[in-house]
Structures are given as C-alpha cells and as structure tokens.
Amino acid sequence: MRFIIQKFGGTSLVSQELREKVAARAIAAREEGVTPVLVVSAIGRVNDPFATDTLVNFARQVHREIESREMDMLMSCGEIISGVIMAGTFQKLGYPSVFLSGPQAGIVTDNSFSDARILKIKPENIIRHAREGKIVVVAGFQGMTEDGEITTLGRGGSDTTAAALGVALDAEFVDIYTDVEGIMTADPRIVENARIREVVTYDEICHLAHEGAKVVHPRAVEIVMQKNIPMRVKCTFSNAPGTLVTSTGEVFKGTIDITRDRTITGITQIPNLTQFRISMDNGSGGLTVKRRLFNSLALAGISLDFINVYPDRVVFTVRGDMAQKVLQVLETTGINNVEYTDGCSKVAAVGAGMTGLPGIMAAIVDALTREEIQILQSNDSHTTIWLLVKREDMEKAVRALHRRFALAD
Ligand code: ADP
Ligand code: ASP
Ligand code: MG
C-alpha cells in the first residue's frame, strides 16, 4: 500500500464545515490511489472547550501541581475527542472509518511523562484497518509505555506522531496541515509581510523550530529526516502549494540552489526568559562555586541556555517559569551574589548560508542599535546568531532583523 500521512492541527478542526474540508482532503488522496492516514490534534486553541490548554487550565484550578502522570492522562483526552469526531465525520459522509488512540495505533514511548519519546511503532493495527478499506484516524500527541502508562509527546507533539507514522508506514509524504500557508521567514503574527519559503531543508527547519518557530515540532523533522521522507507544510483553508521540507541532496538535484540567496532563512523568537548573573571570586574559591552551581542546577533538572562562563562570573538564562526554582536551588546550595532579570526574550537569526560569511553580526548590531534595542547577551554558532533582548523589544527586534536581511515579500 502507498501511504500518505495527513496531520491536522487544532485550528483546522474547530467547526463541522472545516472537518468536512479535512475529510475532503483525505478522500481526494484516496481517489488518487494513495491511502491516507490522518493524525489529529485536539480541537481548537485555548478557551475552546476541548483544547489541550483548556484541559490543563481546568486541572490547575483544582491543584497547580497535579502529577505529570495524571496530567498526561488528562491531556491525551483532547485528541481522543477530536479523533472520534473526525472518524464520525467520515462515517456521516458515507466512508468507513476507524479511530485509533496512540496506544491502539501501536505507539510505544518511554516514560518521560509530558515529554515522552517514541521508542517504536507497531503499525499492524493501522495496516489491517486500512486494508479493510477504512479511513484510519489516529490521535496525535500520545502513546503508551511498555507497562501500559499513557504518555504525551510534548506540546505540539501531534507533528511527532505524524512523522513517526510516516517512517513506520514508509509514507510518500508527511503533510502537516495548519493555519498558515507554509513555513515563513518569520512568525506572521509578528511580521505581516513575512515570505513563504517554497522549499526548506530538514536542517533549516530544524534550527528554526528549535529556536521557537513552532509551525512544526523540531522532533518531527528529526524523525522524517532520518528516513528522508518528504514533509510538506500546507494550509487547511487554501490550495496554496505550501512548503516542501526535504534534504539538501534533493534540493541540489534540482536546478535551484536554495542556499545561494539565503544568508538568513528566517528570524524566530522565544519569549519569557529570565537571565541570571552570578559573580564569584576569580580564584580557586570561584571554581568551587561554579562546580556547585552547575551540579545543583543539573540535579534539579533545570535546563540552562545562553551560558557564558567567565573567570569571575557565570551568566545563563532559563525559562521564565523556572526562575523561582533556580532561586530556591541557589539559596539551598548557599550561592550568593545572584542578580537576575525577568522578562527577557531570545531572538534568533537562523541560516545555513551565514557560515563563514563576515559582517552578519555587524549588520545585526547595526539594525538593532538603530532601533535603540539593547542587546543583553549574544551567542552564535555557524548557522545561528542568538540575541537576548527585553521582552518589550522582542517584536521590534524581529521586525528590524527581517527588514535588514530583506526577507519580506
Ligand atoms: P497547529 O495547531 O496547526 O499545529 P501551530 O500553532 O502549532 O498550529 O503552528 C502554526 C503557527 O505557527 C502559525 O499560526 C504561526 O503563527 C506560527 N509560526 C511561528 N513561526 C512561523 C514561521 N516561521 N512560519 C510559519 N508559521 C509560524
Ligand atoms: N494538542 C497538543 C498541544 O496543544 C498537541 C498538538 O496540538 O500538536 O500541544
Ligand atoms: Mg503545532
């Protein structure tokens, strides 16, 4: 059988009219001779009754710190509701259809509740139903451990389900249907004239996604990349061609070298970070403090970013909601001289084409200082330059860099 995976995000499923459009896409694929397997997210976004955030907020009204095992069971319900409704939609339209939860679809994960990794997929159930002529709808974002615990795959994880099924079924395409017309040079909610990229490489979107472009989950890209399965990001509401995500090799087989005009592929942002600055003496006492500092934060499971270590100082950032925990850990470890700044954001310019090219940082500093945006910290790799700015400067910084690198339409 020739499979195609079609994943639909929450905003694509909010009304019966849209769900019938979704169904029409699957039916069209079938008429072209491929077997669609649908992956669905929970219906809608925050405040819609069955959206993931709505379920989370409901539970938090009862107790802020419900155990992650129980939270995963609750969060998995959104996709169950959505899948039943979608299979029901096919049945109403006269097409036999079956809904499978993550466990029923054979998705086996580790036991990291709220951020589980898929270990393997046993696709027999999906294949059997598809052979019987049913349109298979699978719940995104969830799986089960070997010993029967329900898990979720991290926020935005329905993309990961789609990618993993794409690999397990050796699909011709993994199509991610969403509310924008493809992968763009910046989040269109910030930059109105952001441009759609027709083609991006796995590497490019991986970097963009890791740096906050949540149009596709980075883990999903990593999965399809391993088996070279082409992914397309398309819009549920239009017939625009979308963005093809493929390997550099495939791109170079064509006539266009997409990296030639691509110093920067896109600009991304991550809001709500807290920067910590901890000073110490620059002798052997300071070395002990540094060791204690990093060990205690690692033991507490706190993930650090933007880390700079100097002889007399350590600077790093954490997600804003982790700042209190960092302060507690530092206090119990007896680490003093701590300063911190809440309300920071990370803006990143991502592009494989910047490797070895002089002048990129100069252009960035020029663009931001012209807008009077203070750079609190910076970091770089051969494909990305990161800048820490105040939260209130984030949008301005993204727009300034987008303009500077002429990324607009
Ligand atoms: P879904 O519910 O369909 O999974 P998401 O909200 O996860 O949708 O992802 C789509 C959103 O990603 C868009 O509405 C857009 O605002 C945002 N986004 C952020 N960065 C980008 C980008 N570079 N290109 C396209 N969309 C982006
Ligand atoms: N419903 C889940 C979330 O909101 C998974 C997804 O939409 O991909 O994170
Ligand atoms: Mg998403």
Coordinates of N, CA and C in Angstrom, one line a residue, residues 190 211-212 267-277 305-306 316-320 341-349 368 373-379 385-399 401:
I190 N 3.9 38.3 13.9 CA 4.8 39.4 14.3 C 5.1 40.2 13.0
E211 N 14.4 27.1 17.6 CA 14.6 28.4 18.1 C 13.2 29.1 18.3
G212 N 12.1 28.4 18.2 CA 10.8 29.0 18.5 C 9.8 29.0 17.4
I267 N 13.8 34.4 10.9 CA 14.0 35.0 12.2 C 13.0 34.4 13.2
T268 N 13.4 34.0 14.3 CA 12.5 33.4 15.3 C 12.6 34.1 16.7
Q269 N 11.7 33.7 17.5 CA 11.8 34.3 18.9 C 11.2 33.4 19.9
I270 N 11.8 33.5 21.1 CA 11.2 32.7 22.3 C 11.0 33.8 23.4
P271 N 9.8 34.0 23.8 CA 9.6 35.0 24.9 C 9.8 34.4 26.3
N272 N 9.7 35.3 27.2 CA 9.6 34.9 28.7 C 10.8 34.1 29.2
L273 N 12.0 34.7 29.1 CA 13.1 34.0 29.7 C 13.6 34.9 30.9
T274 N 14.4 34.3 31.8 CA 15.0 35.0 32.9 C 16.5 34.9 32.8
Q275 N 17.2 36.0 32.8 CA 18.7 35.9 32.8 C 19.2 36.0 34.2
F276 N 20.1 35.1 34.5 CA 20.8 35.1 35.8 C 22.3 35.5 35.6
R277 N 22.8 36.3 36.6 CA 24.2 36.7 36.6 C 24.7 36.4 38.0
D305 N 20.3 27.9 29.2 CA 20.6 28.3 27.9 C 21.4 29.5 27.9
F306 N 22.0 29.9 26.8 CA 22.8 31.2 26.8 C 23.8 31.2 27.8
F316 N 23.6 32.9 32.6 CA 22.8 32.0 31.8 C 21.3 32.4 31.8
T317 N 20.5 31.8 31.0 CA 19.0 32.0 31.0 C 18.3 30.7 31.3
V318 N 17.1 30.9 31.8 CA 16.2 29.8 32.0 C 14.8 30.2 31.5
R319 N 13.9 29.3 31.3 CA 12.5 29.7 31.0 C 12.0 30.4 32.2
G320 N 11.2 31.5 31.9 CA 10.6 32.3 33.0 C 10.0 31.6 34.1
T341 N 17.3 39.1 35.8 CA 16.4 40.0 35.0 C 15.3 39.2 34.4
D342 N 14.1 39.4 34.9 CA 12.9 38.7 34.4 C 12.5 39.4 33.0
G343 N 11.6 38.8 32.3 CA 11.0 39.4 31.1 C 12.0 39.6 30.0
C344 N 12.8 38.6 29.7 CA 13.7 38.7 28.6 C 13.2 37.8 27.4
S345 N 13.7 38.0 26.2 CA 13.3 37.2 25.1 C 14.5 36.9 24.3
K346 N 14.5 35.7 23.6 CA 15.6 35.4 22.7 C 15.1 35.5 21.3
V347 N 15.9 36.3 20.5 CA 15.6 36.4 19.1 C 16.7 35.8 18.4
A348 N 16.4 35.0 17.3 CA 17.5 34.3 16.6 C 17.4 34.5 15.1
A349 N 18.5 34.7 14.5 CA 18.6 34.8 13.1 C 19.3 33.4 12.6
L368 N 19.8 46.6 15.1 CA 19.1 46.7 16.5 C 19.5 48.0 17.1
I373 N 17.5 49.2 20.4 CA 17.2 48.0 21.2 C 18.5 47.5 21.8
Q374 N 18.5 47.3 23.2 CA 19.7 46.9 23.9 C 19.8 45.4 23.8
I375 N 21.1 45.0 23.4 CA 21.4 43.5 23.4 C 21.9 43.2 24.7
L376 N 21.2 42.3 25.5 CA 21.6 41.9 26.8 C 22.7 40.9 26.8
Q377 N 22.7 40.1 25.8 CA 23.6 39.0 25.7 C 23.6 38.5 24.2
S378 N 24.6 37.9 23.7 CA 24.6 37.2 22.4 C 25.4 36.0 22.4
N379 N 25.1 35.1 21.4 CA 25.8 33.8 21.3 C 25.7 33.5 19.8
I385 N 22.6 33.1 15.0 CA 23.0 34.1 16.0 C 21.9 34.4 16.9
W386 N 22.1 34.3 18.2 CA 21.1 34.5 19.2 C 21.3 35.8 19.9
L387 N 20.2 36.5 20.2 CA 20.3 37.8 20.9 C 19.3 37.8 22.0
L388 N 19.7 38.2 23.2 CA 18.8 38.3 24.3 C 18.4 39.7 24.4
V389 N 17.1 40.0 24.4 CA 16.6 41.4 24.4 C 15.5 41.4 25.5
K390 N 15.1 42.6 25.8 CA 14.0 42.8 26.8 C 12.7 42.3 26.0
R391 N 11.8 41.7 26.8 CA 10.5 41.2 26.2 C 9.8 42.3 25.4
E392 N 9.8 43.6 25.9 CA 9.1 44.6 25.2 C 9.8 45.0 23.9
D393 N 11.0 44.6 23.7 CA 11.7 44.9 22.4 C 11.6 43.7 21.4
M394 N 11.1 42.6 21.8 CA 11.1 41.4 21.0 C 10.6 41.6 19.6
E395 N 9.3 42.0 19.5 CA 8.7 42.2 18.2 C 9.5 43.1 17.3
K396 N 9.9 44.3 18.0 CA 10.6 45.3 17.2 C 11.9 44.7 16.7
A397 N 12.6 43.9 17.5 CA 13.8 43.3 17.1 C 13.6 42.3 15.9
V398 N 12.6 41.5 16.0 CA 12.3 40.5 14.9 C 12.0 41.3 13.6
R399 N 11.2 42.3 13.7 CA 10.9 43.1 12.5 C 12.1 43.8 11.9
L401 N 15.3 42.9 12.2 CA 16.2 41.9 11.5 C 15.6 41.4 10.2

